[in-house]
Coordinates of C-alpha atoms in Angstrom, one line a residue:
Chain A
X161 CA -66.6 82.2 113.6
X162 CA -63.3 83.3 115.1
X163 CA -61.6 82.1 111.9
X164 CA -63.8 84.1 109.6
X165 CA -63.1 87.3 111.6
X166 CA -59.4 86.9 111.3
X167 CA -59.5 86.2 107.6
X168 CA -61.4 89.3 106.9
X169 CA -58.6 91.3 108.4
X170 CA -56.1 90.1 105.9
X171 CA -55.0 93.0 103.7
X172 CA -57.3 93.4 100.7
X173 CA -59.6 90.5 101.6
X174 CA -62.4 92.9 102.5
X175 CA -62.6 94.6 99.2
X176 CA -63.8 92.8 96.1
X177 CA -62.4 92.6 93.5
X178 CA -58.9 93.0 94.9
X179 CA -57.7 95.7 92.6
X180 CA -54.4 96.2 94.4
X181 CA -53.6 92.4 94.1
X182 CA -54.2 92.7 90.4
X183 CA -52.0 95.8 90.1
X184 CA -49.2 94.0 91.9
X185 CA -49.1 91.0 89.5
X186 CA -49.7 93.1 86.4
X187 CA -46.2 94.5 85.7
X188 CA -44.6 91.0 85.9
X189 CA -47.3 89.4 84.0
X190 CA -47.3 92.1 81.3
X191 CA -43.7 91.5 80.6
X192 CA -44.3 87.7 80.4
X193 CA -47.1 88.3 77.9
X194 CA -44.9 90.5 75.7
X195 CA -41.6 88.6 75.9
X196 CA -42.6 85.0 76.4
X197 CA -46.2 84.2 75.5
X198 CA -46.7 86.5 72.6
X199 CA -43.5 85.2 71.0
X200 CA -44.9 81.7 71.3
X201 CA -48.1 82.7 69.4
X202 CA -46.1 84.7 66.9
X203 CA -43.8 81.7 66.3
X204 CA -46.8 79.5 65.5
X205 CA -48.0 82.1 63.0
X206 CA -44.5 82.4 61.5
X207 CA -44.3 78.6 61.1
X208 CA -47.2 78.7 58.7
X209 CA -45.6 81.3 56.5
X210 CA -42.7 81.6 54.1
X211 CA -40.6 84.6 55.1
X212 CA -37.0 85.5 55.4
X213 CA -36.7 88.6 57.5
X214 CA -35.8 90.8 54.5
X215 CA -38.9 90.3 52.4
X216 CA -41.6 92.8 53.2
X217 CA -44.5 90.3 53.0
X218 CA -44.8 86.9 54.5
X219 CA -46.6 84.4 52.3
X220 CA -49.0 81.9 53.9
X221 CA -47.9 78.3 53.1
X222 CA -49.9 76.3 55.5
X223 CA -48.1 73.2 56.8
X224 CA -45.5 73.3 54.0
X225 CA -42.6 74.2 56.4
X226 CA -43.5 71.3 58.6
X227 CA -43.7 69.0 55.6
X228 CA -40.4 70.1 54.3
X229 CA -38.8 69.6 57.7
X230 CA -40.1 66.1 58.2
X231 CA -38.9 65.0 54.8
X232 CA -35.5 66.5 55.3
X233 CA -32.9 63.7 56.1
X234 CA -31.0 66.4 58.0
X235 CA -33.9 66.7 60.4
X236 CA -33.8 63.1 61.4
X237 CA -30.1 63.5 62.0
X238 CA -30.8 66.5 64.2
X239 CA -33.4 64.5 66.1
X240 CA -31.0 61.6 66.7
X241 CA -28.3 64.0 67.9
X242 CA -30.8 65.8 70.2
X243 CA -31.8 62.5 71.8
X244 CA -28.1 61.8 72.3
X245 CA -27.6 65.2 74.0
X246 CA -30.5 64.4 76.2
X247 CA -29.2 61.0 77.1
X248 CA -25.8 62.4 78.0
X249 CA -27.5 65.1 80.1
X250 CA -29.4 62.3 81.9
X251 CA -26.0 60.9 82.8
X252 CA -24.2 64.1 83.6
X253 CA -27.1 66.1 85.1
X254 CA -29.0 63.3 86.8
X255 CA -27.0 60.1 87.6
X256 CA -23.7 61.8 88.5
X257 CA -25.1 64.6 90.6
X258 CA -27.4 62.2 92.4
X259 CA -24.4 59.9 93.2
X260 CA -22.4 62.8 94.4
X261 CA -25.3 64.0 96.6
X262 CA -25.7 60.6 98.1
X263 CA -21.9 60.6 98.9
X264 CA -22.2 64.1 100.4
X265 CA -24.8 62.9 102.8
X266 CA -22.3 60.4 104.2
X267 CA -19.8 63.0 105.3
X268 CA -20.1 65.4 108.3
X269 CA -21.6 68.9 108.1
X270 CA -18.5 70.9 107.6
X271 CA -17.1 68.6 104.9
X272 CA -20.5 68.5 103.3
X273 CA -20.6 72.3 103.1
X274 CA -17.0 72.3 101.7
X275 CA -17.8 69.9 98.9
X276 CA -21.1 71.5 98.2
X277 CA -19.7 75.0 97.6
X278 CA -16.8 73.7 95.5
X279 CA -18.8 71.4 93.3
X280 CA -21.3 74.2 92.7
X281 CA -18.5 76.6 91.6
X282 CA -18.6 75.9 87.8
X283 CA -22.2 77.0 87.8
X284 CA -21.1 80.5 88.6
X285 CA -18.9 80.9 85.5
X286 CA -20.3 82.1 82.1
X287 CA -20.6 79.0 79.9
X288 CA -19.3 81.0 76.9
X289 CA -16.1 81.8 78.8
X290 CA -15.8 78.2 80.1
X291 CA -16.1 76.8 76.6
X292 CA -13.1 78.8 75.6
X293 CA -11.0 77.2 78.3
X294 CA -12.2 73.8 77.1
X295 CA -11.2 74.8 73.6
X296 CA -7.6 74.9 74.9
X297 CA -8.0 71.7 76.9
X298 CA -9.2 69.9 73.7
X299 CA -6.4 71.3 71.4
X300 CA -5.2 68.5 69.2
X301 CA -1.6 67.2 69.8
X302 CA -0.4 70.2 71.9
X303 CA -3.4 70.5 74.3
X304 CA -3.2 69.2 77.9
X305 CA -5.7 66.4 77.3
X306 CA -3.9 65.1 74.2
X307 CA -0.6 65.3 76.1
X308 CA -1.9 63.6 79.2
X309 CA -3.3 60.9 77.0
X310 CA 0.1 60.6 75.3
X311 CA 1.8 60.2 78.7
X312 CA -0.2 57.1 79.4
X313 CA 0.4 55.8 75.9
X314 CA -3.0 56.6 74.3
X315 CA -3.3 58.6 71.1
X316 CA -6.0 61.2 71.8
X317 CA -8.7 61.7 69.1
X318 CA -9.3 65.1 67.6
X319 CA -11.9 65.9 70.2
X320 CA -13.8 68.5 68.3
X321 CA -13.2 67.8 64.6
X322 CA -13.7 64.0 64.6
X323 CA -17.4 63.4 64.0
X324 CA -17.2 60.3 66.3
X325 CA -16.1 62.3 69.3
X326 CA -17.2 65.9 68.7
X327 CA -20.7 65.6 70.1
X328 CA -19.5 63.8 73.2
X329 CA -16.7 66.4 73.7
X330 CA -19.2 69.3 73.4
X331 CA -21.7 67.6 75.7
X332 CA -19.0 67.1 78.3
X333 CA -18.5 70.8 78.6
X334 CA -22.2 71.4 79.1
X335 CA -22.5 68.7 81.7
X336 CA -19.4 69.9 83.5
X337 CA -20.8 73.4 83.7
X338 CA -24.3 72.6 84.9
X339 CA -23.5 69.5 87.1
X340 CA -23.2 71.5 90.2
X341 CA -26.7 73.0 89.9
X342 CA -28.3 69.6 89.6
X343 CA -26.2 68.3 92.4
X344 CA -27.5 71.0 94.7
X345 CA -31.1 70.3 93.8
X346 CA -30.6 66.5 94.3
X347 CA -29.0 67.2 97.6
X348 CA -31.9 69.4 98.7
X349 CA -34.4 66.8 97.6
X350 CA -32.5 64.1 99.6
X351 CA -32.3 66.3 102.7
X352 CA -36.0 67.0 102.6
X353 CA -36.9 63.3 103.1
X354 CA -38.5 62.5 106.4
X355 CA -35.7 61.8 108.8
X356 CA -37.7 59.5 111.0
X357 CA -38.5 57.1 108.2
X358 CA -34.8 56.9 107.2
X359 CA -33.7 56.4 110.8
X360 CA -36.3 53.7 111.4
X361 CA -35.2 51.8 108.3
X362 CA -31.6 52.1 109.5
X363 CA -32.5 50.7 112.9
X364 CA -34.4 47.9 111.3
X365 CA -31.1 46.9 109.7
X366 CA -31.5 48.2 106.1
X367 CA -28.0 49.1 104.9
X368 CA -26.1 49.7 101.7
X369 CA -27.8 48.6 98.6
X370 CA -30.8 47.3 100.4
X371 CA -31.3 50.7 102.0
X372 CA -30.8 52.4 98.7
X373 CA -33.2 50.2 96.7
X374 CA -35.8 49.4 99.3
X375 CA -36.1 52.6 101.3
X376 CA -34.5 55.6 99.6
X377 CA -35.6 55.1 96.0
X378 CA -39.2 54.3 96.7
X379 CA -39.4 57.4 99.0
X380 CA -37.6 59.5 96.4
X381 CA -39.6 58.1 93.5
X382 CA -41.5 61.3 92.3
X383 CA -38.6 63.5 93.1
X384 CA -36.2 61.3 91.2
X385 CA -38.4 61.3 88.2
X386 CA -38.8 65.1 88.4
X387 CA -35.0 65.5 88.5
X388 CA -34.6 63.1 85.6
X389 CA -37.1 64.9 83.5
X390 CA -35.6 68.3 84.2
X391 CA -32.2 66.9 83.2
X392 CA -33.7 65.7 80.0
X393 CA -35.5 68.9 79.3
X394 CA -32.4 71.1 79.8
X395 CA -30.1 68.8 77.9
X396 CA -30.5 70.6 74.6
X397 CA -30.4 74.1 76.1
X398 CA -27.3 73.4 78.1
X399 CA -25.4 72.3 75.0
X400 CA -26.3 75.5 73.1
X401 CA -23.5 77.9 74.0
X402 CA -20.8 75.2 74.0
X403 CA -21.9 74.3 70.5
X404 CA -21.9 77.9 69.4
X405 CA -18.5 78.7 70.9
X406 CA -16.7 75.5 70.0
X407 CA -18.0 74.0 66.8
X408 CA -21.0 76.0 65.5
X409 CA -22.6 72.7 64.9
X410 CA -19.8 71.2 62.9
X411 CA -18.0 69.0 61.7
X412 CA -20.7 68.6 59.1
X413 CA -23.5 69.3 61.5
X414 CA -22.5 66.4 63.8
X415 CA -22.6 68.5 67.0
X416 CA -25.8 70.4 66.3
X417 CA -29.2 69.8 67.9
X418 CA -32.7 70.9 67.4
X419 CA -32.3 74.0 69.6
X420 CA -29.2 75.1 67.9
X421 CA -30.6 74.4 64.5
X422 CA -33.5 76.7 65.2
X423 CA -31.1 79.5 66.0
X424 CA -29.0 78.9 62.9
X425 CA -32.1 78.8 60.6
X426 CA -33.4 82.0 62.2
X427 CA -30.2 84.1 62.6
X428 CA -27.7 82.6 60.2
X429 CA -29.8 81.4 57.2
X430 CA -32.7 83.8 57.8
X431 CA -35.2 81.1 57.0
X432 CA -37.7 82.3 59.6
X433 CA -40.6 80.0 58.6
X434 CA -38.5 76.8 58.8
X435 CA -37.0 78.0 62.0
X436 CA -40.4 78.6 63.4
X437 CA -41.7 75.2 62.4
X438 CA -38.7 73.6 64.0
X439 CA -39.2 75.7 67.1
X440 CA -42.9 74.7 67.3
X441 CA -42.0 71.0 67.1
X442 CA -39.3 71.5 69.7
X443 CA -41.7 73.2 72.0
X444 CA -44.2 70.4 71.6
X445 CA -41.6 67.8 72.4
X446 CA -40.2 69.6 75.4
X447 CA -43.8 70.4 76.4
X448 CA -44.6 66.7 76.8
X449 CA -41.6 66.3 79.1
X450 CA -42.6 69.3 81.1
X451 CA -46.2 68.0 81.4
X452 CA -44.8 64.9 82.9
X453 CA -42.9 67.1 85.3
X454 CA -46.0 69.0 86.3
X455 CA -47.8 65.7 86.9
X456 CA -45.0 64.7 89.2
X457 CA -45.2 68.0 91.0
X458 CA -48.9 67.6 91.5
X459 CA -48.3 64.2 93.0
X460 CA -45.7 65.6 95.3
X461 CA -48.1 68.2 96.7
X462 CA -51.0 65.8 97.0
Chain B
X143 CA -13.5 54.0 108.7
X144 CA -12.4 52.6 105.4
X145 CA -15.8 53.4 103.9
X146 CA -15.6 57.0 105.1
X147 CA -12.2 57.3 103.5
X148 CA -13.5 56.0 100.2
X149 CA -16.4 58.4 100.3
X150 CA -14.0 61.3 100.8
X151 CA -11.7 60.1 98.1
X152 CA -14.5 59.9 95.6
X153 CA -15.8 63.4 96.5
X154 CA -12.3 64.8 96.5
X155 CA -11.6 63.4 93.1
X156 CA -14.9 64.7 91.7
X157 CA -14.1 68.2 93.1
X158 CA -10.6 68.1 91.7
X159 CA -11.8 67.1 88.2
X160 CA -14.6 69.7 88.3
X161 CA -12.2 72.5 89.3
X162 CA -9.3 71.6 87.0
X163 CA -10.5 73.7 84.1
X164 CA -10.3 76.8 86.4
X165 CA -6.7 75.8 87.2
X166 CA -5.8 75.8 83.6
X167 CA -7.7 79.0 82.9
X168 CA -5.8 80.8 85.7
X169 CA -2.5 79.2 84.9
X170 CA -2.7 80.1 81.2
X171 CA -3.5 83.7 82.0
X172 CA -0.1 83.8 83.8
X173 CA 1.9 81.9 81.1
X174 CA 4.5 83.6 78.9
X175 CA 3.8 82.8 75.2
X176 CA 6.8 80.6 74.7
X177 CA 5.8 78.3 77.6
X178 CA 2.1 77.8 76.4
X179 CA 2.5 74.2 75.3
X180 CA 5.6 73.2 77.4
X181 CA 3.8 71.1 79.9
X182 CA 0.3 69.5 80.2
X183 CA 0.2 70.5 83.9
X184 CA -1.0 73.9 85.1
X185 CA 1.5 76.3 86.8
X186 CA 4.6 74.4 85.5
X187 CA 6.0 77.5 84.0
X188 CA 7.4 80.9 85.1
X189 CA 4.7 83.3 86.0
X190 CA 4.1 86.6 84.2
X191 CA 1.5 89.4 84.4
X192 CA 2.2 90.4 80.8
X193 CA -1.0 88.9 79.5
X194 CA -3.1 91.1 81.7
X195 CA -1.1 94.2 80.6
X196 CA -1.8 93.3 77.0
X197 CA -5.5 92.9 77.6
X198 CA -5.9 96.0 79.6
X199 CA -4.1 98.0 76.9
X200 CA -5.9 96.5 73.9
X201 CA -9.4 96.2 75.2
X202 CA -11.5 98.9 76.7
X203 CA -12.2 96.7 79.7
X204 CA -13.7 99.5 81.8
X205 CA -16.3 100.1 79.2
X206 CA -17.2 96.4 79.0
X207 CA -17.4 96.1 82.8
X208 CA -19.6 99.1 83.0
X209 CA -21.9 97.7 80.3
X210 CA -22.1 94.4 82.0
X211 CA -22.7 96.0 85.4
X212 CA -25.6 98.1 84.1
X213 CA -27.1 95.1 82.2
X214 CA -26.7 92.6 85.0
X215 CA -27.6 95.1 87.8
X216 CA -30.8 96.4 86.3
X217 CA -31.9 93.0 85.1
X218 CA -31.4 91.5 88.6
X219 CA -33.0 94.3 90.5
X220 CA -35.9 94.5 88.0
X221 CA -36.6 90.8 88.2
X222 CA -36.4 90.9 92.0
X223 CA -38.8 93.8 92.3
X224 CA -41.3 92.4 89.8
X225 CA -41.0 88.9 91.5
X226 CA -41.5 90.3 95.0
X227 CA -44.6 92.2 94.0
X228 CA -46.1 89.3 92.2
X229 CA -45.1 86.8 94.9
X230 CA -46.6 89.0 97.6
X231 CA -49.9 89.2 95.7
X232 CA -50.0 85.4 95.1
X233 CA -49.4 84.6 98.8
X234 CA -51.3 87.3 100.7
X235 CA -53.8 88.8 98.2
X236 CA -54.9 86.0 95.9
X237 CA -56.1 88.1 92.9
X238 CA -58.7 86.5 90.6
X239 CA -57.3 83.6 88.6
X240 CA -54.2 83.5 90.7
X241 CA -53.8 79.8 90.2
X242 CA -53.7 80.2 86.4
X243 CA -51.5 83.3 86.6
X244 CA -49.0 81.6 88.8
X245 CA -48.8 78.6 86.5
X246 CA -48.0 81.0 83.7
X247 CA -45.2 82.5 85.7
X248 CA -43.8 79.1 86.4
X249 CA -44.3 77.7 82.8
X250 CA -42.5 80.8 81.4
X251 CA -39.2 79.4 82.8
X252 CA -39.6 76.3 80.7
X253 CA -40.2 77.9 77.3
X254 CA -37.0 77.3 75.2
X255 CA -35.3 80.6 74.6
X256 CA -34.7 80.0 70.9
X257 CA -38.5 80.2 70.4
X258 CA -38.8 83.6 71.9
X259 CA -35.5 85.2 70.7
X260 CA -36.5 85.7 67.1
X261 CA -39.8 87.5 67.8
X262 CA -38.1 89.5 70.6
X263 CA -35.3 90.5 68.3
X264 CA -37.8 91.7 65.7
X265 CA -39.7 93.6 68.4
X266 CA -36.6 95.2 69.8
X267 CA -35.4 96.1 66.3
X268 CA -38.7 97.6 65.3
X269 CA -38.7 99.7 68.4
X270 CA -35.3 101.0 67.4
X271 CA -33.8 99.6 70.6
X272 CA -30.9 97.5 69.1
X273 CA -27.6 98.4 70.9
X274 CA -29.4 100.2 73.7
X275 CA -29.7 99.2 77.4
X276 CA -33.5 99.1 77.3
X277 CA -33.4 96.7 74.3
X278 CA -30.9 94.6 76.1
X279 CA -32.6 94.5 79.5
X280 CA -36.4 94.5 78.9
X281 CA -36.7 91.0 77.5
X282 CA -34.5 89.8 80.4
X283 CA -37.0 91.1 83.0
X284 CA -39.3 88.2 82.9
X285 CA -39.6 87.3 86.6
X286 CA -40.8 83.7 86.5
X287 CA -38.0 82.3 88.5
X288 CA -37.9 85.1 91.1
X289 CA -41.7 85.0 91.5
X290 CA -41.6 81.2 92.0
X291 CA -38.8 81.2 94.5
X292 CA -40.1 84.2 96.5
X293 CA -43.6 82.7 96.6
X294 CA -42.1 79.5 98.1
X295 CA -40.3 81.6 100.6
X296 CA -43.2 83.9 101.6
X297 CA -45.6 80.9 102.1
X298 CA -43.8 80.4 105.4
X299 CA -43.9 84.0 106.4
X300 CA -46.3 84.6 109.3
X301 CA -49.5 86.1 107.9
X302 CA -50.4 87.5 111.4
X303 CA -47.6 90.0 111.4
X304 CA -48.9 91.6 108.1
X305 CA -52.5 91.5 109.4
X306 CA -51.6 93.2 112.7
X307 CA -49.7 96.0 110.8
X308 CA -52.6 96.3 108.4
X309 CA -55.1 96.7 111.2
X310 CA -52.9 99.4 112.6
X311 CA -53.3 101.3 109.4
X312 CA -50.2 100.4 107.5
X313 CA -50.5 100.8 103.7
X314 CA -49.2 98.1 101.2
X315 CA -46.1 100.3 100.7
X316 CA -45.5 100.3 104.5
X317 CA -45.9 96.5 104.6
X318 CA -43.2 96.2 102.0
X319 CA -40.7 98.7 103.2
X320 CA -41.1 98.2 106.9
X321 CA -41.9 94.5 107.3
X322 CA -41.5 92.3 104.2
X323 CA -38.2 93.6 102.8
X324 CA -36.3 94.0 106.1
X325 CA -37.5 90.6 107.4
X326 CA -36.6 88.8 104.2
X327 CA -33.5 90.7 103.4
X328 CA -31.1 87.7 103.4
X329 CA -33.2 85.7 101.0
X330 CA -33.8 88.8 98.8
X331 CA -30.1 89.5 98.7
X332 CA -29.2 85.9 97.9
X333 CA -31.7 85.9 95.1
X334 CA -30.5 89.2 93.8
X335 CA -26.9 87.9 93.7
X336 CA -28.0 84.7 91.9
X337 CA -30.0 86.7 89.3
X338 CA -27.0 89.1 88.9
X339 CA -24.6 86.3 88.3
X340 CA -27.1 84.8 85.8
X341 CA -27.4 88.0 83.9
X342 CA -23.7 88.7 84.0
X343 CA -23.1 85.4 82.3
X344 CA -25.8 85.9 79.6
X345 CA -24.3 85.4 76.2
X346 CA -26.7 84.8 73.3
X347 CA -29.2 87.6 73.8
X348 CA -26.5 90.3 74.3
X349 CA -24.7 88.8 71.3
X350 CA -27.8 89.4 69.1
X351 CA -28.9 92.8 70.3
X352 CA -25.8 94.5 71.4
X353 CA -23.3 93.9 68.6
X354 CA -21.8 97.4 68.4
X355 CA -18.3 97.3 70.1
X356 CA -19.1 100.1 72.6
X357 CA -22.2 98.1 73.7
X358 CA -20.5 94.7 74.2
X359 CA -20.9 93.0 77.5
X360 CA -18.0 91.0 78.9
X361 CA -19.0 87.6 77.6
X362 CA -19.5 88.9 74.1
X363 CA -16.3 91.0 74.3
X364 CA -14.2 88.0 75.3
X365 CA -15.8 85.9 72.5
X366 CA -15.1 88.6 69.9
X367 CA -11.6 88.8 71.1
X368 CA -11.2 85.1 70.8
X369 CA -12.5 85.2 67.2
X370 CA -10.2 88.1 66.2
X371 CA -7.0 89.4 67.8
X372 CA -7.0 86.9 70.6
X373 CA -7.2 83.8 68.3
X374 CA -4.4 81.5 69.4
X375 CA -3.1 84.2 71.8
X376 CA -4.2 81.9 74.7
X377 CA -2.4 84.0 77.4
X378 CA -4.2 87.3 76.8
X379 CA -7.5 85.5 76.0
X380 CA -7.4 83.7 79.3
X381 CA -6.4 86.8 81.1
X382 CA -9.5 88.5 79.6
X383 CA -11.6 85.5 80.6
X384 CA -10.3 85.6 84.2
X385 CA -11.2 89.2 84.4
X386 CA -14.7 88.5 83.1
X387 CA -15.2 85.7 85.6
X388 CA -13.6 87.2 88.7
X389 CA -16.6 89.4 89.8
X390 CA -19.1 86.6 89.8
X391 CA -16.6 84.2 91.4
X392 CA -15.9 86.7 94.2
X393 CA -19.6 87.3 94.8
X394 CA -20.1 83.6 95.0
X395 CA -17.2 83.0 97.4
X396 CA -18.5 85.8 99.7
X397 CA -22.1 84.7 99.8
X398 CA -22.0 81.0 98.8
X399 CA -23.7 79.8 102.0
X400 CA -26.8 82.1 101.6
X401 CA -27.0 81.5 97.8
X402 CA -26.9 77.7 98.2
X403 CA -29.5 77.8 101.0
X404 CA -31.9 79.9 99.0
X405 CA -31.5 77.8 95.8
X406 CA -32.1 74.7 97.8
X407 CA -35.2 76.1 99.4
X408 CA -36.7 76.8 96.0
X409 CA -35.6 73.4 94.7
X410 CA -37.1 71.4 97.5
X411 CA -40.5 72.9 98.1
X412 CA -41.2 73.1 94.4

């Protein structure tokens, strides 16, 4: 009885429906509807039409845009490269940050704080500006990287214009810029583990690899998978600005990915229908990853 | 002992590699043109402020800074306010369908921006808002992230305090102004700074909707400079990029402890 009485005193709980609660959520939700969810619907509509921004009337073409896309050999190249970006993001935004976070846990509080704030620093800089710095680092022959390679007797490749290295070079910039953020999240996840369990395992003599494999990873399971999926999901988006600043998708489309291609179709070639179809497929693909993430989140709360 | 030294060595190396590009950026901005490619190491050259003079003379930096300040400031405060109102309602009021609504706030963070930018561009263009601050700012005001983070934070805020004040006759406005905002000020400030830095660094959306030179934000201005006059003029270009980076870097250095704590709080409890 006591409980019920207290509950009824909670602001707004007495009145029904809670008009004020609705009013408080409404402005934020309204903007979401206009600038996120309506565009999603509009994009689907666009993907079924042939339209180029300039023409007054959009023509309904059904699934033709999708059909054209799936038959385009360039699309399968984009798909391959997108997977490559995601794979590299898994390395740079999952494995490496996790490793660094594990190392940070081994050092004392002051040192941990020191490394933490420095490793996070690139996250604070605009990626468009950072990409310009990397453009200099990558300069063929005269650039620092080429010269440093020369000093140890290696001939540096043309980082950005050689199709074999360009994607890797662009991806490195994206991973460099966003590594700190994932490192911080990994560190937070590690720190939130129940201390007692870890201590108990330590006391029982679990050390080194055994500790890592038998205690830490099983405990971390869902969190690790969550971090992994978010590294994957962000892989394409992180590469976007470096691509735009450094290569615009070149040489010969070798550094482009699905996300960047949507942008180019829409804002460079003005083929809105095709762009929309690509965007819809992209959303679907990323949506599957995100669903996996939500599933993990649900398990974590349960 | 040896193990500890190895751990430090690895972390130190990682830090050094990660910060090296900043070293080059800063060093280049102070390099005389003839020494640009003299050495692969940063700061192995005489130091000059000439590049900064060139940039400040050639580019209306004050205008760009003002544009960026308005854009980033209003975006950050707007997101913070919308996020706070929504988060409060989700934690203490539970409006109908609040589970679904909250999910939609969270999911909005995950929608790839290229999907929304074309429709938003068309909308902003149709409303005649290209090259205006409202056109620039409004689509940035989606408060999914702020709402999510503040909800996580408010969940641990003692409900009894609000209840007691409410019983004493405090209105919702009083609850915000006299209890919630003052009591959560450090978190709100850290989130505001994070959002500000994020907006300051925005590039694609301002590039699309604010493409008239007097409406450039810094990231776009630096990019345009790189593609035009600044092409191959690495010294002035890097001087401009340092100037564009400095405000966010200083903010971060001043508040890094709070910022990192707040981000971690959101990351963990999610």
